[in-house]
PDB file of C-alpha atoms and ligand atoms in Angstrom:
ATOM      1  CA  UNK A   1      22.118   9.516 -17.868  1.00  0.00           C
ATOM      2  CA  UNK A   2      24.387   8.146 -15.135  1.00  0.00           C
ATOM      3  CA  UNK A   3      22.962   5.646 -12.678  1.00  0.00           C
ATOM      4  CA  UNK A   4      22.735   6.711  -9.041  1.00  0.00           C
ATOM      5  CA  UNK A   5      22.874   4.938  -5.721  1.00  0.00           C
ATOM      6  CA  UNK A   6      19.671   4.988  -3.696  1.00  0.00           C
ATOM      7  CA  UNK A   7      19.676   3.991  -0.046  1.00  0.00           C
ATOM      8  CA  UNK A   8      16.310   3.447   1.601  1.00  0.00           C
ATOM      9  CA  UNK A   9      14.492   1.049   3.916  1.00  0.00           C
ATOM     10  CA  UNK A  10      11.806  -1.261   2.632  1.00  0.00           C
ATOM     11  CA  UNK A  11       9.741  -3.063   5.249  1.00  0.00           C
ATOM     12  CA  UNK A  12      12.446  -2.329   7.802  1.00  0.00           C
ATOM     13  CA  UNK A  13      15.348  -3.690   5.730  1.00  0.00           C
ATOM     14  CA  UNK A  14      18.059  -1.373   4.428  1.00  0.00           C
ATOM     15  CA  UNK A  15      18.691  -1.460   0.647  1.00  0.00           C
ATOM     16  CA  UNK A  16      21.352   0.198  -1.443  1.00  0.00           C
ATOM     17  CA  UNK A  17      20.514  -0.063  -5.113  1.00  0.00           C
ATOM     18  CA  UNK A  18      21.948   1.370  -8.304  1.00  0.00           C
ATOM     19  CA  UNK A  19      19.216   2.895 -10.418  1.00  0.00           C
ATOM     20  CA  UNK A  20      18.593   5.149 -13.359  1.00  0.00           C
ATOM     21  CA  UNK A  21      17.487   8.569 -12.005  1.00  0.00           C
ATOM     22  CA  UNK A  22      14.180   8.240 -13.867  1.00  0.00           C
ATOM     23  CA  UNK A  23      13.271   4.892 -12.260  1.00  0.00           C
ATOM     24  CA  UNK A  24       9.845   5.029 -10.664  1.00  0.00           C
ATOM     25  CA  UNK A  25       9.495   3.927  -7.058  1.00  0.00           C
ATOM     26  CA  UNK A  26       7.121   1.157  -8.192  1.00  0.00           C
ATOM     27  CA  UNK A  27       9.766  -0.274 -10.522  1.00  0.00           C
ATOM     28  CA  UNK A  28      12.552   0.060  -7.956  1.00  0.00           C
ATOM     29  CA  UNK A  29      10.454  -1.938  -5.484  1.00  0.00           C
ATOM     30  CA  UNK A  30       9.475  -4.618  -7.996  1.00  0.00           C
ATOM     31  CA  UNK A  31      12.625  -4.944 -10.070  1.00  0.00           C
ATOM     32  CA  UNK A  32      15.483  -3.923  -7.796  1.00  0.00           C
ATOM     33  CA  UNK A  33      14.192  -4.904  -4.352  1.00  0.00           C
ATOM     34  CA  UNK A  34      12.300  -7.890  -5.788  1.00  0.00           C
ATOM     35  CA  UNK A  35       8.987  -7.390  -3.994  1.00  0.00           C
ATOM     36  CA  UNK A  36       6.249  -7.910  -6.568  1.00  0.00           C
ATOM     37  CA  UNK A  37       3.195  -7.475  -4.333  1.00  0.00           C
ATOM     38  CA  UNK A  38       3.073  -3.832  -5.448  1.00  0.00           C
ATOM     39  CA  UNK A  39       1.306  -3.788  -8.819  1.00  0.00           C
ATOM     40  CA  UNK A  40       1.348  -1.427 -11.761  1.00  0.00           C
ATOM     41  CA  UNK A  41      -2.161  -1.365 -13.163  1.00  0.00           C
ATOM     42  CA  UNK A  42      -2.087   1.820 -15.248  1.00  0.00           C
ATOM     43  CA  UNK A  43       0.287   4.431 -16.495  1.00  0.00           C
ATOM     44  CA  UNK A  44      -1.886   7.347 -15.571  1.00  0.00           C
ATOM     45  CA  UNK A  45      -1.674   7.515 -11.744  1.00  0.00           C
ATOM     46  CA  UNK A  46      -5.330   6.580 -11.538  1.00  0.00           C
ATOM     47  CA  UNK A  47      -5.753   2.943 -10.416  1.00  0.00           C
ATOM     48  CA  UNK A  48      -3.944   2.902  -7.043  1.00  0.00           C
ATOM     49  CA  UNK A  49      -2.704  -0.690  -7.464  1.00  0.00           C
ATOM     50  CA  UNK A  50       0.835   0.580  -6.860  1.00  0.00           C
ATOM     51  CA  UNK A  51       0.067   2.245  -3.505  1.00  0.00           C
ATOM     52  CA  UNK A  52       2.722   1.891  -0.803  1.00  0.00           C
ATOM     53  CA  UNK A  53       3.472   3.864   2.329  1.00  0.00           C
ATOM     54  CA  UNK A  54       6.357   6.328   2.307  1.00  0.00           C
ATOM     55  CA  UNK A  55       7.220   7.441   5.835  1.00  0.00           C
ATOM     56  CA  UNK A  56       3.731   6.286   6.832  1.00  0.00           C
ATOM     57  CA  UNK A  57       1.856   8.240   4.135  1.00  0.00           C
ATOM     58  CA  UNK A  58       0.007   6.461   1.373  1.00  0.00           C
ATOM     59  CA  UNK A  59       1.675   7.199  -1.970  1.00  0.00           C
ATOM     60  CA  UNK A  60       1.089   5.945  -5.511  1.00  0.00           C
ATOM     61  CA  UNK A  61       4.520   4.541  -6.230  1.00  0.00           C
ATOM     62  CA  UNK A  62       4.131   5.077  -9.991  1.00  0.00           C
ATOM     63  CA  UNK A  63       3.913   8.799  -9.347  1.00  0.00           C
ATOM     64  CA  UNK A  64       7.275   9.362  -7.649  1.00  0.00           C
ATOM     65  CA  UNK A  65      10.847   8.799  -8.667  1.00  0.00           C
ATOM     66  CA  UNK A  66      12.645   6.251  -6.531  1.00  0.00           C
ATOM     67  CA  UNK A  67      15.525   8.669  -6.068  1.00  0.00           C
ATOM     68  CA  UNK A  68      13.151  11.064  -4.254  1.00  0.00           C
ATOM     69  CA  UNK A  69      12.875   8.429  -1.525  1.00  0.00           C
ATOM     70  CA  UNK A  70      16.515   8.604  -0.449  1.00  0.00           C
ATOM     71  CA  UNK A  71      16.725   7.767   3.262  1.00  0.00           C
ATOM     72  CA  UNK A  72      12.996   7.120   3.568  1.00  0.00           C
ATOM     73  CA  UNK A  73      10.985   4.260   5.014  1.00  0.00           C
ATOM     74  CA  UNK A  74       8.866   2.384   2.486  1.00  0.00           C
ATOM     75  CA  UNK A  75       6.221  -0.137   3.482  1.00  0.00           C
ATOM     76  CA  UNK A  76       4.802  -2.482   0.866  1.00  0.00           C
ATOM     77  CA  UNK A  77       2.060  -5.064   1.175  1.00  0.00           C
ATOM     78  CA  UNK A  78       4.696  -7.667   2.048  1.00  0.00           C
ATOM     79  CA  UNK A  79       5.534  -5.593   5.137  1.00  0.00           C
ATOM     80  CA  UNK A  80       2.054  -5.703   6.649  1.00  0.00           C
ATOM     81  CA  UNK A  81       2.377  -9.127   8.253  1.00  0.00           C
ATOM     82  CA  UNK A  82       4.577  -9.510  11.278  1.00  0.00           C
ATOM     83  CA  UNK A  83       6.286 -12.770  12.240  1.00  0.00           C
ATOM     84  CA  UNK A  84       3.962 -14.681   9.934  1.00  0.00           C
ATOM     85  CA  UNK A  85       0.819 -13.060  11.365  1.00  0.00           C
ATOM     86  CA  UNK A  86      -1.437 -11.064   9.087  1.00  0.00           C
ATOM     87  CA  UNK A  87      -2.276  -7.492  10.050  1.00  0.00           C
ATOM     88  CA  UNK A  88      -5.811  -6.635  11.245  1.00  0.00           C
ATOM     89  CA  UNK A  89      -6.821  -5.210   7.849  1.00  0.00           C
ATOM     90  CA  UNK A  90      -5.472  -8.274   6.027  1.00  0.00           C
ATOM     91  CA  UNK A  91      -7.537 -10.563   8.267  1.00  0.00           C
ATOM     92  CA  UNK A  92     -10.598  -8.359   7.833  1.00  0.00           C
ATOM     93  CA  UNK A  93     -10.221  -8.512   4.021  1.00  0.00           C
ATOM     94  CA  UNK A  94     -10.073 -12.308   4.216  1.00  0.00           C
ATOM     95  CA  UNK A  95     -13.109 -12.602   6.490  1.00  0.00           C
ATOM     96  CA  UNK A  96     -15.182 -10.166   4.450  1.00  0.00           C
ATOM     97  CA  UNK A  97     -14.242 -11.526   1.012  1.00  0.00           C
ATOM     98  CA  UNK A  98     -12.891  -8.093   0.100  1.00  0.00           C
ATOM     99  CA  UNK A  99     -11.075  -9.198  -3.038  1.00  0.00           C
ATOM    100  CA  UNK A 100     -11.950 -10.903  -6.276  1.00  0.00           C
ATOM    101  CA  UNK A 101      -9.112 -10.891  -8.813  1.00  0.00           C
ATOM    102  CA  UNK A 102      -6.881  -9.424  -6.137  1.00  0.00           C
ATOM    103  CA  UNK A 103      -4.904  -7.174  -8.469  1.00  0.00           C
ATOM    104  CA  UNK A 104      -6.070  -4.027  -6.691  1.00  0.00           C
ATOM    105  CA  UNK A 105      -5.871  -5.639  -3.249  1.00  0.00           C
ATOM    106  CA  UNK A 106      -2.282  -4.669  -2.319  1.00  0.00           C
ATOM    107  CA  UNK A 107      -3.051  -1.010  -3.043  1.00  0.00           C
ATOM    108  CA  UNK A 108      -6.367  -1.180  -1.188  1.00  0.00           C
ATOM    109  CA  UNK A 109      -4.616  -2.711   1.819  1.00  0.00           C
ATOM    110  CA  UNK A 110      -1.939  -0.018   1.832  1.00  0.00           C
ATOM    111  CA  UNK A 111      -4.386   2.882   1.452  1.00  0.00           C
ATOM    112  CA  UNK A 112      -6.612   1.509   4.185  1.00  0.00           C
ATOM    113  CA  UNK A 113      -3.672   0.809   6.513  1.00  0.00           C
ATOM    114  CA  UNK A 114      -2.438   4.403   6.156  1.00  0.00           C
ATOM    115  CA  UNK A 115      -5.997   5.655   6.695  1.00  0.00           C
ATOM    116  CA  UNK A 116      -6.581   3.542   9.812  1.00  0.00           C
ATOM    117  CA  UNK A 117      -3.203   4.597  11.252  1.00  0.00           C
ATOM    118  CA  UNK A 118      -4.132   8.204  10.654  1.00  0.00           C
ATOM    119  CA  UNK A 119      -7.540   7.719  12.309  1.00  0.00           C
ATOM    120  CA  UNK A 120      -6.032   6.224  15.463  1.00  0.00           C
ATOM    121  CA  UNK A 121      -8.890   5.704  17.920  1.00  0.00           C
ATOM    122  CA  UNK A 122     -11.338   7.854  15.958  1.00  0.00           C
ATOM    123  CA  UNK A 123     -14.178   5.883  14.347  1.00  0.00           C
ATOM    124  CA  UNK A 124     -14.487   7.007  10.719  1.00  0.00           C
ATOM    125  CA  UNK A 125     -17.848   7.402   9.003  1.00  0.00           C
ATOM    126  CA  UNK A 126     -18.686   5.283   5.964  1.00  0.00           C
ATOM    127  CA  UNK A 127     -18.181   8.384   3.848  1.00  0.00           C
ATOM    128  CA  UNK A 128     -14.670   8.896   5.249  1.00  0.00           C
ATOM    129  CA  UNK A 129     -13.846   5.249   4.592  1.00  0.00           C
ATOM    130  CA  UNK A 130     -15.055   5.537   1.001  1.00  0.00           C
ATOM    131  CA  UNK A 131     -13.028   8.726   0.548  1.00  0.00           C
ATOM    132  CA  UNK A 132      -9.912   6.975   1.867  1.00  0.00           C
ATOM    133  CA  UNK A 133      -9.994   4.495  -1.025  1.00  0.00           C
ATOM    134  CA  UNK A 134     -11.243   6.833  -3.728  1.00  0.00           C
ATOM    135  CA  UNK A 135      -7.788   6.732  -5.348  1.00  0.00           C
ATOM    136  CA  UNK A 136      -7.987   2.948  -5.658  1.00  0.00           C
ATOM    137  CA  UNK A 137      -9.966   1.342  -8.434  1.00  0.00           C
ATOM    138  CA  UNK A 138     -11.342  -2.180  -8.139  1.00  0.00           C
ATOM    139  CA  UNK A 139     -12.464  -3.195 -11.594  1.00  0.00           C
ATOM    140  CA  UNK A 140     -14.659  -5.934 -10.133  1.00  0.00           C
ATOM    141  CA  UNK A 141     -16.462  -3.197  -8.142  1.00  0.00           C
ATOM    142  CA  UNK A 142     -16.256  -5.084  -4.846  1.00  0.00           C
ATOM    143  CA  UNK A 143     -16.205  -1.840  -2.915  1.00  0.00           C
ATOM    144  CA  UNK A 144     -18.899  -2.677  -0.351  1.00  0.00           C
ATOM    145  CA  UNK A 145     -16.985  -5.626   1.071  1.00  0.00           C
ATOM    146  CA  UNK A 146     -13.805  -3.527   1.202  1.00  0.00           C
ATOM    147  CA  UNK A 147     -15.616  -0.765   3.092  1.00  0.00           C
ATOM    148  CA  UNK A 148     -17.043  -3.406   5.481  1.00  0.00           C
ATOM    149  CA  UNK A 149     -13.542  -4.726   6.201  1.00  0.00           C
ATOM    150  CA  UNK A 150     -12.094  -1.269   6.889  1.00  0.00           C
ATOM    151  CA  UNK A 151     -15.055  -0.436   9.109  1.00  0.00           C
ATOM    152  CA  UNK A 152     -14.647  -3.686  11.067  1.00  0.00           C
ATOM    153  CA  UNK A 153     -11.031  -2.800  11.857  1.00  0.00           C
ATOM    154  CA  UNK A 154     -11.974   0.785  12.750  1.00  0.00           C
ATOM    155  CA  UNK A 155     -14.629  -0.595  15.111  1.00  0.00           C
ATOM    156  CA  UNK A 156     -11.914  -2.579  16.909  1.00  0.00           C
ATOM    157  CA  UNK A 157     -13.091  -6.023  15.767  1.00  0.00           C
ATOM    158  CA  UNK A 158      -9.551  -6.949  14.675  1.00  0.00           C
ATOM    159  CA  UNK A 159      -6.602  -6.368  16.970  1.00  0.00           C
ATOM    160  CA  UNK A 160      -2.882  -6.794  16.311  1.00  0.00           C
ATOM    161  CA  UNK A 161      -2.076 -10.435  17.109  1.00  0.00           C
TER     162      UNK A 161
HETATM  163  S1  FES B 201      -0.082   1.969 -11.403  1.00  0.00           S
HETATM  164 FE1  FES B 201       0.050   3.640 -10.029  1.00  0.00          FE
HETATM  165  S2  FES B 201      -1.930   4.472 -10.012  1.00  0.00           S
HETATM  166 FE2  FES B 201      -2.060   2.848 -11.442  1.00  0.00          FE
HETATM  167  S1  FES B 202     -10.250  -7.395  -6.784  1.00  0.00           S
HETATM  168 FE1  FES B 202     -10.310  -7.246  -8.922  1.00  0.00          FE
HETATM  169  S2  FES B 202      -9.642  -5.276  -9.405  1.00  0.00           S
HETATM  170 FE2  FES B 202      -9.834  -5.329  -7.303  1.00  0.00          FE
END
C-alpha cells in the first residue's frame, strides 16, 4: 500500500510526515514525530498508556489510524509543560506520589487533563474522578494517590504558573 502524507499539529508544532495508511497514531507520534512519552502498553485498547488528546478530547492513540488525524491538534504528555513549567496536574502528581513505575503515568496525565478541562470550574465527585481514569490501568494499583492528585487540582490547589 502506498505511503501517504499526513499533516497535523503536535503540541502546537506543525508536522508533515510520510506514513503507511495503517500506521497507528501512537506509532506516528513515537516513531515519526519522535516523542516517546506516549507509551504502548497493550495491543488490546485496554491499558490507556497511549492516551493523548486529539482536538482536546482524550483518545487512546493505539485505537486510531494516524491518517484519521489529518489537520488535527494532538497533545502528548510532552506538551503539558509550558516554558519549562509543569502543568497543575503534573505538579499534583509529583506532590502526591501518584506514580510508581511511571509507565501508565503519561496516559493518566492526559486522561486527567482532558477531564479537568472538561469540568472547568465544576468540582467533580470522587466517583466522577475515578470514572475519568477507568480506561487507564496502573498495574501497581496506585489509584488512590492519582485520585487525590486530580481532586487537588479540581479543588483549585494548583494553578497554572
Ligand atoms: S496501548 Fe493503547 S490502550 Fe494500551
Ligand atoms: S505507575 Fe506503574 S503502571 Fe502505573
